[in-house]
Coordinates of C-alpha atoms in Angstrom, one line a residue:
Chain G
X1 CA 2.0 13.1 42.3
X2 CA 0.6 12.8 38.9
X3 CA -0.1 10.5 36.1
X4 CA -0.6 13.0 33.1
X5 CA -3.1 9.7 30.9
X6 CA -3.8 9.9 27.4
X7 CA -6.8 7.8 26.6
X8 CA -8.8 6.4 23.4
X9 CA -5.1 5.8 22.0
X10 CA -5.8 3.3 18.7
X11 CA -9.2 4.4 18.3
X12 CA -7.6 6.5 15.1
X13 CA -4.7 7.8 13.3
X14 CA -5.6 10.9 14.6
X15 CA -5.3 9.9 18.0
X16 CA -2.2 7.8 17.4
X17 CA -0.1 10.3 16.1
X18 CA -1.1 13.4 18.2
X19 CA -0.6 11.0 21.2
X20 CA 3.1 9.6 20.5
X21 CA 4.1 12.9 19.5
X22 CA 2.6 14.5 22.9
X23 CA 4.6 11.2 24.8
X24 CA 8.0 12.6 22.8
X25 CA 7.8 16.1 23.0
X26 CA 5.3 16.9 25.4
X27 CA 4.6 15.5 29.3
X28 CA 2.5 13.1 28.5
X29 CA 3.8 10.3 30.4
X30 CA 0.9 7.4 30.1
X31 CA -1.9 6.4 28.4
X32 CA -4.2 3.3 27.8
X33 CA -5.0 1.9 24.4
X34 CA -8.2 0.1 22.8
X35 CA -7.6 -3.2 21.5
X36 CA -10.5 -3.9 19.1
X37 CA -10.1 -1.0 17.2
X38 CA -8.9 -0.6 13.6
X39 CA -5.7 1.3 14.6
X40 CA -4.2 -0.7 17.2
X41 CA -1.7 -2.6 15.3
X42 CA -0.2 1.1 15.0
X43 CA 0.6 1.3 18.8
X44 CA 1.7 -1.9 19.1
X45 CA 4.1 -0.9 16.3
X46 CA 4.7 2.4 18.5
X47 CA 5.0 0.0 21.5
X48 CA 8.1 -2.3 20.1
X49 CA 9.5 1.3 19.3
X50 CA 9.4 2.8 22.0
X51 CA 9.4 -0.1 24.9
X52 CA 9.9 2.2 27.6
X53 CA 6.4 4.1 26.9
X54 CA 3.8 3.6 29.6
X55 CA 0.9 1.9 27.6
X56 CA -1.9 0.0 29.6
X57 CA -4.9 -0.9 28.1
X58 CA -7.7 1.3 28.0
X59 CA -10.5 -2.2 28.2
X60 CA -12.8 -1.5 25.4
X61 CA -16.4 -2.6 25.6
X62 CA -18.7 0.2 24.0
X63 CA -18.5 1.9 19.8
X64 CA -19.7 5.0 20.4
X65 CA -19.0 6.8 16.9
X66 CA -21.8 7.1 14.5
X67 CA -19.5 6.3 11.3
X68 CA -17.1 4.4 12.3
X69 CA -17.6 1.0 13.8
X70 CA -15.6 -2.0 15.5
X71 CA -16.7 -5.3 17.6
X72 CA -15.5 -7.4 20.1
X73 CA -12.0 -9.6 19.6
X74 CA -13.9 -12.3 21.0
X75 CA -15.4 -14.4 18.5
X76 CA -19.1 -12.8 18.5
X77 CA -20.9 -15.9 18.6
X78 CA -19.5 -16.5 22.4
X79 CA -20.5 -13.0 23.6
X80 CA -23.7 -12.6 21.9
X81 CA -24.8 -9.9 24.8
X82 CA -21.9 -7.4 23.6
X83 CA -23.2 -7.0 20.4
X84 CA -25.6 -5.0 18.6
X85 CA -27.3 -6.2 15.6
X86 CA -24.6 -5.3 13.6
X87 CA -22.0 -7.0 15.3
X88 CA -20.9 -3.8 16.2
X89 CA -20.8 -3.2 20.6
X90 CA -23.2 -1.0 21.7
X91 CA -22.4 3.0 22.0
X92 CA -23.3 3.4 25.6
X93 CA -22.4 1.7 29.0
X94 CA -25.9 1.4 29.8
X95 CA -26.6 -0.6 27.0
X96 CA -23.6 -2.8 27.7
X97 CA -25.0 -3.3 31.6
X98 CA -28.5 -4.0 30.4
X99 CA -27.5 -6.7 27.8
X100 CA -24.0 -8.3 28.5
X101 CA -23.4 -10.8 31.2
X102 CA -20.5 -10.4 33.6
X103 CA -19.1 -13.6 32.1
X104 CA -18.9 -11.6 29.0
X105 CA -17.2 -8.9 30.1
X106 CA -15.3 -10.7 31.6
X107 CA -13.9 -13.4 29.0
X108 CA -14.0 -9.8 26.0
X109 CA -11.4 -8.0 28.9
X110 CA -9.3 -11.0 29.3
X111 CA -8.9 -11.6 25.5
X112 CA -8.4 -8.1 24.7
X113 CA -5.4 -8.6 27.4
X114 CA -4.5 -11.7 25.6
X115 CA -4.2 -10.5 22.4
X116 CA -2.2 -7.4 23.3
X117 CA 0.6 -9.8 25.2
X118 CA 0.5 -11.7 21.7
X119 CA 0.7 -8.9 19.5
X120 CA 3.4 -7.9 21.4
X121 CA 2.1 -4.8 23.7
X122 CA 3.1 -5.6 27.6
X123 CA 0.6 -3.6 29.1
X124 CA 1.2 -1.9 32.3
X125 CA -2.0 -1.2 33.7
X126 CA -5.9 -1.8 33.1
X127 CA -8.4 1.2 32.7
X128 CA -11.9 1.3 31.0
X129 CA -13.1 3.3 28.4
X130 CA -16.2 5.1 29.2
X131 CA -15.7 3.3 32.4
X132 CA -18.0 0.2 31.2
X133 CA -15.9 -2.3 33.1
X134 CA -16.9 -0.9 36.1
X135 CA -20.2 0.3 35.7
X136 CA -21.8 -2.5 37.5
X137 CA -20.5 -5.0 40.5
X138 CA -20.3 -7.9 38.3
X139 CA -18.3 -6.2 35.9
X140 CA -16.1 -4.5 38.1
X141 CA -15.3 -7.8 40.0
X142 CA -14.8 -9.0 36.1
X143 CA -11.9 -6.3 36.1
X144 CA -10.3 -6.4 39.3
X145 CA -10.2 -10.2 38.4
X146 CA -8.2 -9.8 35.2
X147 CA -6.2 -7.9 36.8
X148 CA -4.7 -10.0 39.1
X149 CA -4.5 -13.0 36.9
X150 CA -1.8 -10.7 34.9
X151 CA -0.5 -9.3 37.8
X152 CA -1.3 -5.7 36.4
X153 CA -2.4 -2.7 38.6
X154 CA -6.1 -1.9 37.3
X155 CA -7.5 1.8 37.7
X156 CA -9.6 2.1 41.3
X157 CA -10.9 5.0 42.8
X158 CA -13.6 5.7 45.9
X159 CA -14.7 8.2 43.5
X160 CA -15.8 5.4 41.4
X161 CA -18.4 4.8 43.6
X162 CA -20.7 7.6 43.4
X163 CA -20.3 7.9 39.5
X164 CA -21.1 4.2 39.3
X165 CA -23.2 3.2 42.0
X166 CA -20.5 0.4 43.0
X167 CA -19.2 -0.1 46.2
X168 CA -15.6 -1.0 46.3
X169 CA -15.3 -2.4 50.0
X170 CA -16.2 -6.0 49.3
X171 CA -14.0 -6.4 46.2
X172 CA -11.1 -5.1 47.5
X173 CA -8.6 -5.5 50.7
X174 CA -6.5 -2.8 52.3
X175 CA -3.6 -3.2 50.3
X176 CA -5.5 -2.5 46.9
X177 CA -3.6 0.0 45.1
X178 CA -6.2 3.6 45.1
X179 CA -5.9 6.4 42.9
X180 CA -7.0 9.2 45.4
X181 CA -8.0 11.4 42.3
X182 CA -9.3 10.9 38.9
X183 CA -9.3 14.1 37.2
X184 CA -11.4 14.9 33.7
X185 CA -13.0 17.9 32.3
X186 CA -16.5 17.8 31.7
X187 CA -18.7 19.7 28.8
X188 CA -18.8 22.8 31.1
X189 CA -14.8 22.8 31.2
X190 CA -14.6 22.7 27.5
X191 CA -16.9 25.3 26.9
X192 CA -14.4 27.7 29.4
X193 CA -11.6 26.1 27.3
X194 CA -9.7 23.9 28.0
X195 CA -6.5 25.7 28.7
X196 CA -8.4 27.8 32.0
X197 CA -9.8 24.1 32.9
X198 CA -6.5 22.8 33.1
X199 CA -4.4 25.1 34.5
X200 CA -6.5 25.9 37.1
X201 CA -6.0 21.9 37.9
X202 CA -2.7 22.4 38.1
X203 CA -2.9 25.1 40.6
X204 CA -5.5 23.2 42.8
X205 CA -4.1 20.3 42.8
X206 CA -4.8 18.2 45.5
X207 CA -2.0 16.2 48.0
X208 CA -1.5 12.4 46.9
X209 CA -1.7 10.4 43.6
X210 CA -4.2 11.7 40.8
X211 CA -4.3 10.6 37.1
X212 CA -5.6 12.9 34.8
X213 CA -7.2 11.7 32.0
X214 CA -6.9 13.4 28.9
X215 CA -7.5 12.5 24.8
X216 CA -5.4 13.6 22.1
X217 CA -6.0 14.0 18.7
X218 CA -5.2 16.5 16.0
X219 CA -8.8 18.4 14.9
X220 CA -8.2 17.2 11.1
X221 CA -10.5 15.2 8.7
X222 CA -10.1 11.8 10.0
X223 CA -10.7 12.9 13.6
X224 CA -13.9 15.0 12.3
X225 CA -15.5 12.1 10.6
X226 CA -15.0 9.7 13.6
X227 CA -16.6 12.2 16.1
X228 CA -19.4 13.4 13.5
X229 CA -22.0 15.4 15.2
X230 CA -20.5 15.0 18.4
X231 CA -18.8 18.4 19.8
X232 CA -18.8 16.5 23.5
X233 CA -15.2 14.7 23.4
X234 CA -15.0 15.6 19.5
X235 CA -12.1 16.6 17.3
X236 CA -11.3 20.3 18.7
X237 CA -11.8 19.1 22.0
X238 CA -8.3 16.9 21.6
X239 CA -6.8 19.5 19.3
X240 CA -7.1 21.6 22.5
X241 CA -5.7 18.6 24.9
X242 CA -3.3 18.2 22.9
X243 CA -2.0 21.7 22.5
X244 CA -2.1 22.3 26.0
X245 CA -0.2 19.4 27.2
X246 CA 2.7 20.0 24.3
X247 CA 2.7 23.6 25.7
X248 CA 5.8 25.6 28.2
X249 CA 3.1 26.8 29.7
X250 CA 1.7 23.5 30.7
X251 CA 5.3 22.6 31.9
X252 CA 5.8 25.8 34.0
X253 CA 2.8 24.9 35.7
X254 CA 4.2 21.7 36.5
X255 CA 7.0 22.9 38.0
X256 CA 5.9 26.1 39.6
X257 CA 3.6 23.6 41.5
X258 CA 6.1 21.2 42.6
X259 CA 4.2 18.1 40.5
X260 CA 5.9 15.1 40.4
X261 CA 4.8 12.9 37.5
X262 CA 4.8 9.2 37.9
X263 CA 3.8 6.4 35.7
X264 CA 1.5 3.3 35.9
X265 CA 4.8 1.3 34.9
X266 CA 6.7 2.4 38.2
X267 CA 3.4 1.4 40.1
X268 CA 3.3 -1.8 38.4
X269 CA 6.8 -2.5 38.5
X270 CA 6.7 -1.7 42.3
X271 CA 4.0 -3.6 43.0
X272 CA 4.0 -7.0 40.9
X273 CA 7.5 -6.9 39.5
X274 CA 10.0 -6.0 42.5
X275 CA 12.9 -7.6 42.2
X276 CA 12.9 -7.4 38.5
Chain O
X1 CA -19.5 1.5 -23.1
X2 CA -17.5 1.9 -19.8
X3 CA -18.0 2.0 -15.8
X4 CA -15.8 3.9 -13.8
X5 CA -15.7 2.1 -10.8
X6 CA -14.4 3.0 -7.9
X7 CA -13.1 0.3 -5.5
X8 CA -11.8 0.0 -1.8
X9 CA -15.2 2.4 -0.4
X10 CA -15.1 2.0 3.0
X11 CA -11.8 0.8 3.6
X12 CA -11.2 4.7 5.5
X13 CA -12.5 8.3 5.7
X14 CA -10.5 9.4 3.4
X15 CA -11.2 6.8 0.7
X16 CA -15.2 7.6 1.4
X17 CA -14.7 11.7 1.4
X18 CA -12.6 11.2 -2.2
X19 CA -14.6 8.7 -3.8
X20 CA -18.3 10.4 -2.9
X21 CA -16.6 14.1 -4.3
X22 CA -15.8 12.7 -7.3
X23 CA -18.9 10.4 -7.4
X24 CA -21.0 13.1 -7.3
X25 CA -18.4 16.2 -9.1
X26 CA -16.3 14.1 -11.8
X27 CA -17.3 10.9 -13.4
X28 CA -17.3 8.1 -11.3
X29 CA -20.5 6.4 -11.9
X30 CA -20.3 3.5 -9.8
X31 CA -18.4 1.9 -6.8
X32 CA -17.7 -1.2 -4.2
X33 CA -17.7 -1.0 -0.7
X34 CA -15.6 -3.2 1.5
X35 CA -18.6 -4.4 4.5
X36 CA -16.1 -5.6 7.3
X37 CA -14.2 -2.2 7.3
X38 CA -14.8 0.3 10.1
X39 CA -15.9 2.9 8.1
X40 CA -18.6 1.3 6.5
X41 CA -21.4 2.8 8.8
X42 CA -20.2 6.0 6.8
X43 CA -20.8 4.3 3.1
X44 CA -24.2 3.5 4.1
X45 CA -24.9 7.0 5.5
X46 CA -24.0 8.3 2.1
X47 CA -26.1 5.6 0.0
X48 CA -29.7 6.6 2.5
X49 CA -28.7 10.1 1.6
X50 CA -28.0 9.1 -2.3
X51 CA -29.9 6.7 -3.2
X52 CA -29.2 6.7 -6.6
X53 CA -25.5 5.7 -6.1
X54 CA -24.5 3.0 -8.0
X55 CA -22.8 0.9 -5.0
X56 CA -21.9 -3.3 -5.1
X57 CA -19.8 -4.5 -2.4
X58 CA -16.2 -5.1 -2.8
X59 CA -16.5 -8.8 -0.8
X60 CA -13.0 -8.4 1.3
X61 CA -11.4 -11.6 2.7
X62 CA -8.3 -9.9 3.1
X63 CA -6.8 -6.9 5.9
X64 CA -3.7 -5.9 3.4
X65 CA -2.5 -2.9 5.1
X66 CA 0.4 -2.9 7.9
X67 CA -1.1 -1.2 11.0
X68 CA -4.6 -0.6 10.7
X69 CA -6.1 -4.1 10.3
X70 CA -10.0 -5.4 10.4
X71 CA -11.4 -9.1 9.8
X72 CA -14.6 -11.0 9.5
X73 CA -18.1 -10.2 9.7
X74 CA -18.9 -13.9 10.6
X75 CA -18.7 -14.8 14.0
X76 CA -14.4 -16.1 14.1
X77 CA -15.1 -19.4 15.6
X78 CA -17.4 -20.4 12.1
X79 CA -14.3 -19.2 9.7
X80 CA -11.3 -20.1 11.4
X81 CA -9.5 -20.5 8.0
X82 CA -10.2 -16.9 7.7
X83 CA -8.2 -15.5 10.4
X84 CA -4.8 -15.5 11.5
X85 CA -3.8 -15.6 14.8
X86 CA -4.4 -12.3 15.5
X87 CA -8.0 -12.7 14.3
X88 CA -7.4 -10.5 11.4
X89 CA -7.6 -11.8 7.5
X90 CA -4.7 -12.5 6.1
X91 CA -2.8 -10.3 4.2
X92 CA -3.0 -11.9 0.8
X93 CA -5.2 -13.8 -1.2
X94 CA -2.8 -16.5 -1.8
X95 CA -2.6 -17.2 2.6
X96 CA -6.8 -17.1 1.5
X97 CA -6.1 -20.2 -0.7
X98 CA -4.2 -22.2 1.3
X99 CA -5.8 -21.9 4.7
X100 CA -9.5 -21.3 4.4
X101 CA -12.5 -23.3 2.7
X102 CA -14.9 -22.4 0.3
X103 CA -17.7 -23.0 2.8
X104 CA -15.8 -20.9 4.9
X105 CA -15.5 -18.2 2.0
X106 CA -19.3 -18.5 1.0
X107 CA -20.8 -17.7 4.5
X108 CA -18.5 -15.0 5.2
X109 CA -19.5 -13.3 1.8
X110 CA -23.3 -13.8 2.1
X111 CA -22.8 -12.5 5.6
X112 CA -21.4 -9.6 4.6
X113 CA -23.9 -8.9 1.9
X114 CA -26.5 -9.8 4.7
X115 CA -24.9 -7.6 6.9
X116 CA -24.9 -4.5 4.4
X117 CA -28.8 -5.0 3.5
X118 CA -29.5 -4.8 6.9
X119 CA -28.0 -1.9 7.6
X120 CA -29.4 -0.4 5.0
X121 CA -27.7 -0.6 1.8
X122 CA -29.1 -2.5 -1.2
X123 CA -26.0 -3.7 -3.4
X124 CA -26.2 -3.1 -7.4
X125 CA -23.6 -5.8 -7.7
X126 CA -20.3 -8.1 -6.1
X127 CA -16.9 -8.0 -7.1
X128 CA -14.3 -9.0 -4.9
X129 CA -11.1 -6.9 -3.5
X130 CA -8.0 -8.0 -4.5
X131 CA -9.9 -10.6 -6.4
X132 CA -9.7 -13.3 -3.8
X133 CA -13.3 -14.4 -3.7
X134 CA -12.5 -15.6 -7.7
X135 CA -9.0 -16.9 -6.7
X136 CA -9.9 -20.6 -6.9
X137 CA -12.7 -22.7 -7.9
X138 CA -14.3 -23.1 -5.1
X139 CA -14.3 -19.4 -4.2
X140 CA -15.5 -18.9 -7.9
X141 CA -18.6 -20.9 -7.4
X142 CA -19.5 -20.1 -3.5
X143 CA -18.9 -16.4 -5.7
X144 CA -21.2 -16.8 -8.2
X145 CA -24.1 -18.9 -5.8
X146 CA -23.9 -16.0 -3.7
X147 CA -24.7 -13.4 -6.6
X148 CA -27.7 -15.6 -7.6
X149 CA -28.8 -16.5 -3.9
X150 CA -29.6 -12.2 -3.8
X151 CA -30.5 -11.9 -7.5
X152 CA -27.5 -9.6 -7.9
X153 CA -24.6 -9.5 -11.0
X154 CA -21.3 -10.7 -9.9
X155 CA -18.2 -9.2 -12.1
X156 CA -17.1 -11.7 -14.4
X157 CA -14.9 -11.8 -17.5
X158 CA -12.6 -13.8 -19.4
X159 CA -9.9 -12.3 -18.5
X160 CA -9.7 -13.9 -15.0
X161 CA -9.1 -17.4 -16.3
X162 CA -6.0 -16.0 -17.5
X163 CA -5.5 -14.0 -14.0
X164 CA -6.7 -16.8 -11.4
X165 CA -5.4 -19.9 -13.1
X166 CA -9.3 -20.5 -13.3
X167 CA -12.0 -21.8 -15.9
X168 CA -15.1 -20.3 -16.2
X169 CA -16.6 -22.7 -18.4
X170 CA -18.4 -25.2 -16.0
X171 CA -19.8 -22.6 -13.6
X172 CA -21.3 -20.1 -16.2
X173 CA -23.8 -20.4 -18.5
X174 CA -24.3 -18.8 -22.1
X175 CA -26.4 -16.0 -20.3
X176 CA -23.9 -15.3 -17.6
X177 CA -23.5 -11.2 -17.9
X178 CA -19.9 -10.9 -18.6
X179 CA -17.8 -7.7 -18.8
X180 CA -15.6 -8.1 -21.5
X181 CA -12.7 -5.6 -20.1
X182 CA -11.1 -5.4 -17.1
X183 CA -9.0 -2.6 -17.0
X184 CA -7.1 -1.5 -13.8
X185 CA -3.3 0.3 -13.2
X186 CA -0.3 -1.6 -12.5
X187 CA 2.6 0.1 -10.5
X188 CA 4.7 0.7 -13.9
X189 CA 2.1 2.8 -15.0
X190 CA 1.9 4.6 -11.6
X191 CA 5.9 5.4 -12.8
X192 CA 4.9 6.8 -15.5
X193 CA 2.1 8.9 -14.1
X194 CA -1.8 8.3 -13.8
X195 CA -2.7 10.9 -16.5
X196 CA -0.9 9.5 -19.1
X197 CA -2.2 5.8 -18.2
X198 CA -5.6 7.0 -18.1
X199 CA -5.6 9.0 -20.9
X200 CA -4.1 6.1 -22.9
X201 CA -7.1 3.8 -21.7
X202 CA -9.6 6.4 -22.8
X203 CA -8.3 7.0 -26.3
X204 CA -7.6 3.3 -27.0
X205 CA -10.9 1.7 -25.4
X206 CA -11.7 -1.6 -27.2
X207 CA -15.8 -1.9 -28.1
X208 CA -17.9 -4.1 -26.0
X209 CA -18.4 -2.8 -22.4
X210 CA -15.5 -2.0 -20.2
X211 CA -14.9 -1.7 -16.2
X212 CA -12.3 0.2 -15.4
X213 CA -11.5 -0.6 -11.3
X214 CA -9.8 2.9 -9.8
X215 CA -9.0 4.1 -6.4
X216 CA -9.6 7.2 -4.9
X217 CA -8.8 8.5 -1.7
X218 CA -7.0 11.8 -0.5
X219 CA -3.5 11.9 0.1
X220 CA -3.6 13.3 3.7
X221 CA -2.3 11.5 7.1
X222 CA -5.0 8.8 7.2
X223 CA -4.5 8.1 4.1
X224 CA -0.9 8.3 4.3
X225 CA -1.1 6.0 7.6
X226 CA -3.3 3.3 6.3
X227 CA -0.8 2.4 3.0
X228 CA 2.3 3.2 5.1
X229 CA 5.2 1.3 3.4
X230 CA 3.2 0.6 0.3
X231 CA 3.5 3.0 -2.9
X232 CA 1.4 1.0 -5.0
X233 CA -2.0 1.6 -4.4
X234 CA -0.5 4.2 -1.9
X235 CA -2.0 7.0 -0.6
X236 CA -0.3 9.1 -3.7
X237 CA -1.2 6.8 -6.1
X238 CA -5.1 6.9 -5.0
X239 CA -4.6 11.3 -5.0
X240 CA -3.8 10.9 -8.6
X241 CA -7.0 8.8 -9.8
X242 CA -9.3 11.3 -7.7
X243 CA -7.7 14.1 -9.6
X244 CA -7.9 12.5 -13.3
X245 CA -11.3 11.6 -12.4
X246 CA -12.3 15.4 -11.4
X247 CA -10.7 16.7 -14.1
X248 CA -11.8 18.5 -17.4
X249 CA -9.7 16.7 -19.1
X250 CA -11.2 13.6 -18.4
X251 CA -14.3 14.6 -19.1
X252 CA -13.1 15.3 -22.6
X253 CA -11.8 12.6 -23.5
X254 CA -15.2 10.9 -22.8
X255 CA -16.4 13.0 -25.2
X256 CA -14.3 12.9 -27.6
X257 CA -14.4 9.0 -27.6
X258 CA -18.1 8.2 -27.6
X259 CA -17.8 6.5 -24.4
X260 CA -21.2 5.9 -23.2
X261 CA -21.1 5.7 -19.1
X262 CA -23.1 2.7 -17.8
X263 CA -23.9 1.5 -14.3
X264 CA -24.0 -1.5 -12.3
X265 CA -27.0 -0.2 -11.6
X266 CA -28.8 -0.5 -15.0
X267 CA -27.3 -3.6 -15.5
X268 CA -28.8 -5.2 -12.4
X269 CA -32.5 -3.8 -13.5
X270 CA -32.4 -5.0 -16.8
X271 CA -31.1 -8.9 -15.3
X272 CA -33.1 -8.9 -12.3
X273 CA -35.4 -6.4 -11.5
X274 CA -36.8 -6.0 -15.2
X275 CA -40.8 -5.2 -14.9
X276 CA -39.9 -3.4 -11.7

């Protein structure tokens, strides 16, 4: 079973538009989106659209562009630890763990929830961009916590553990919902290209759940500018995503390997909203 | 004497890219830049690079555009009158008016020049987008303290009184620098193309010193995105000023019309910085 998960969605027009047309025409099936940044209103536009699209939010707590800049929704004054001098948040997890409180995090990720619901996005399901909310016990109990106070599923894995240092066992129960693999190419995989790294992770796919993240853009001027300088994650990375996953030969691997593709709304829906 | 101003810097990539080719290939000798936008960090990229570049800031209090949205620089519990409930600006000067105060208005615009100076940028002059921060009296004077508070010109003429509804009379002085033309398109001269209107304004420029406000920005699918449902002061609209002000033609017309090009630059030095 597989969750095919855009990420970054709202971060850019870019990103947007090479994402929603991957959702329509391609297998794309999920994807998480960043509230403080410039181009949300654009998904939740997408979002009224298209209310059957799987769209959690992808909880935003890091600006790691060199150009092109956004802040908390909370007002600033009241999460003075997430903010650079600039007003800006800081560009790396580490800098977010070293100066933000859990309390913080914590009130930023429910507001950015908040806001969503008001704007008129019903999320269904909680991720973390760059994986800040997680990167340290108090913010990943910050997380988990949100989560349940909007009954949404939130994005676990053990693998969590050894790339965070966290240990899930006293924040969780046994009937805590597990991804049993979270899938993303690395530097290396991009330098192989990306369609040998993903096709040979839809050949080795392993038995249970496993959500795939992946980020879409088209490689033009807009998606240049924001990731400036930055090859790692950059424009022709996406391109590449995205050509991949709008590709037959992405969906004959699919089928030739018997993936079913499932959605955080189903595991939502199952889990908070039965009955419905 | 004329400046060709460019306004709205900042306000995306594609704005910046147009406006800094045809600062530094065609004639546009000065500019405003729009602080709480996310692609300011870019501007002020460009103006350590250039330091010569004639660039004010374009004091926003407004997020105009339908899906890409940004608001204050000020932490949002100090200006609540700023912000809908979104915690955006409003859309137009006129929600400005009615719900925010002219305390409100003055911190947020010293904030923002604040903000640009210490990231690096060091404003020739302020002028206001959409011309809310000289929409009412008290924005007018919270305007003009701020200009003097930083020893910078503010743009001022005549013609506003007629435009705002206001007086300038008890807040100026017989010094006050004031520009005596304000020229900018309106969206019947859009109809009947940018070339003509521009070539009209060169040929028939009154004497005294003019400002003509233009916007440039590509016509690509930023651009396209940001003024989505909007032809005037659209994306198209903004491809046509970059290509008058790149083009031979307007180059000689500047010739053949005497116009002398001055900055906001030189008229800074000579107010403030004389001596220097």
């Amino acid at each position: 079973m597989l969750i095919i998960h855009a990420d970054d969605i709202g971060v850019a027009h870019s990103e947007n538009s090479a994402t929603f047309k991957a959702m329509q025409t391609g297998v794309v099936n999920s994807g998480s989106v960043m509230v403080p940044c410039p181009w949300f209103a654009e998904v939740v536009s997408y979002a009224k659209e298209n209310p059957q699209a799987d769209l959690g939010l992808h909880l935003t707590l890091t600006s790691e562009w060199k150009q092109y800049k956004w802040g908390p929704v909370t007002s600033s004054a009241a999460v003075p630890g997430l903010i650079n001098k600039n007003g800006f948040f800081y560009t790396s997890a580490d800098s977010v763990v070293m100066f933000a409180s859990a309390a913080e995090v914590e009130q930023e990720i429910r507001n950015q929830v908040i806001k969503a619901k008001q704007m008129g996005l019903d999320p269904t399901h909680l991720d973390a961009h760059m994986g800040t909310a997680f990167s340290s016990p108090g913010f990943l109990k910050a997380y988990i916590k949100v989560g349940k106070e909007f009954n949404l599923p939130v994005m676990l894995s053990r693998q969590l553990e050894s790339m965070f240092g966290i240990k899930l066992d006293s924040q969780i129960n046994p009937s805590t919902f597990l991804i049993d693999n979270i899938i993303m190419a690395t530097p290396n995989d991009f330098k192989n290209t990306m369609k040998n790294y993903y096709t040979s992770v839809l050949n080795g796919l392993k038995p249970g759940l496993s959500c795939l993240l992946i980020h879409l853009a088209y490689d033009n001027d807009e998606m240049k500018a924001v990731t400036i300088n930055h090859p790692e994650y950059g424009s022709a990375w996406r391109q590449e995503d995205f050509d991949f996953f709008t590709s037959d030969a992405c969906r004959d691997l699919l089928k030739k390997n018997n993936i079913v593709l499932i959605t955080w709304r189903e595991i939502r829906d199952k889990l908070y909203r039965s009955g419905q």
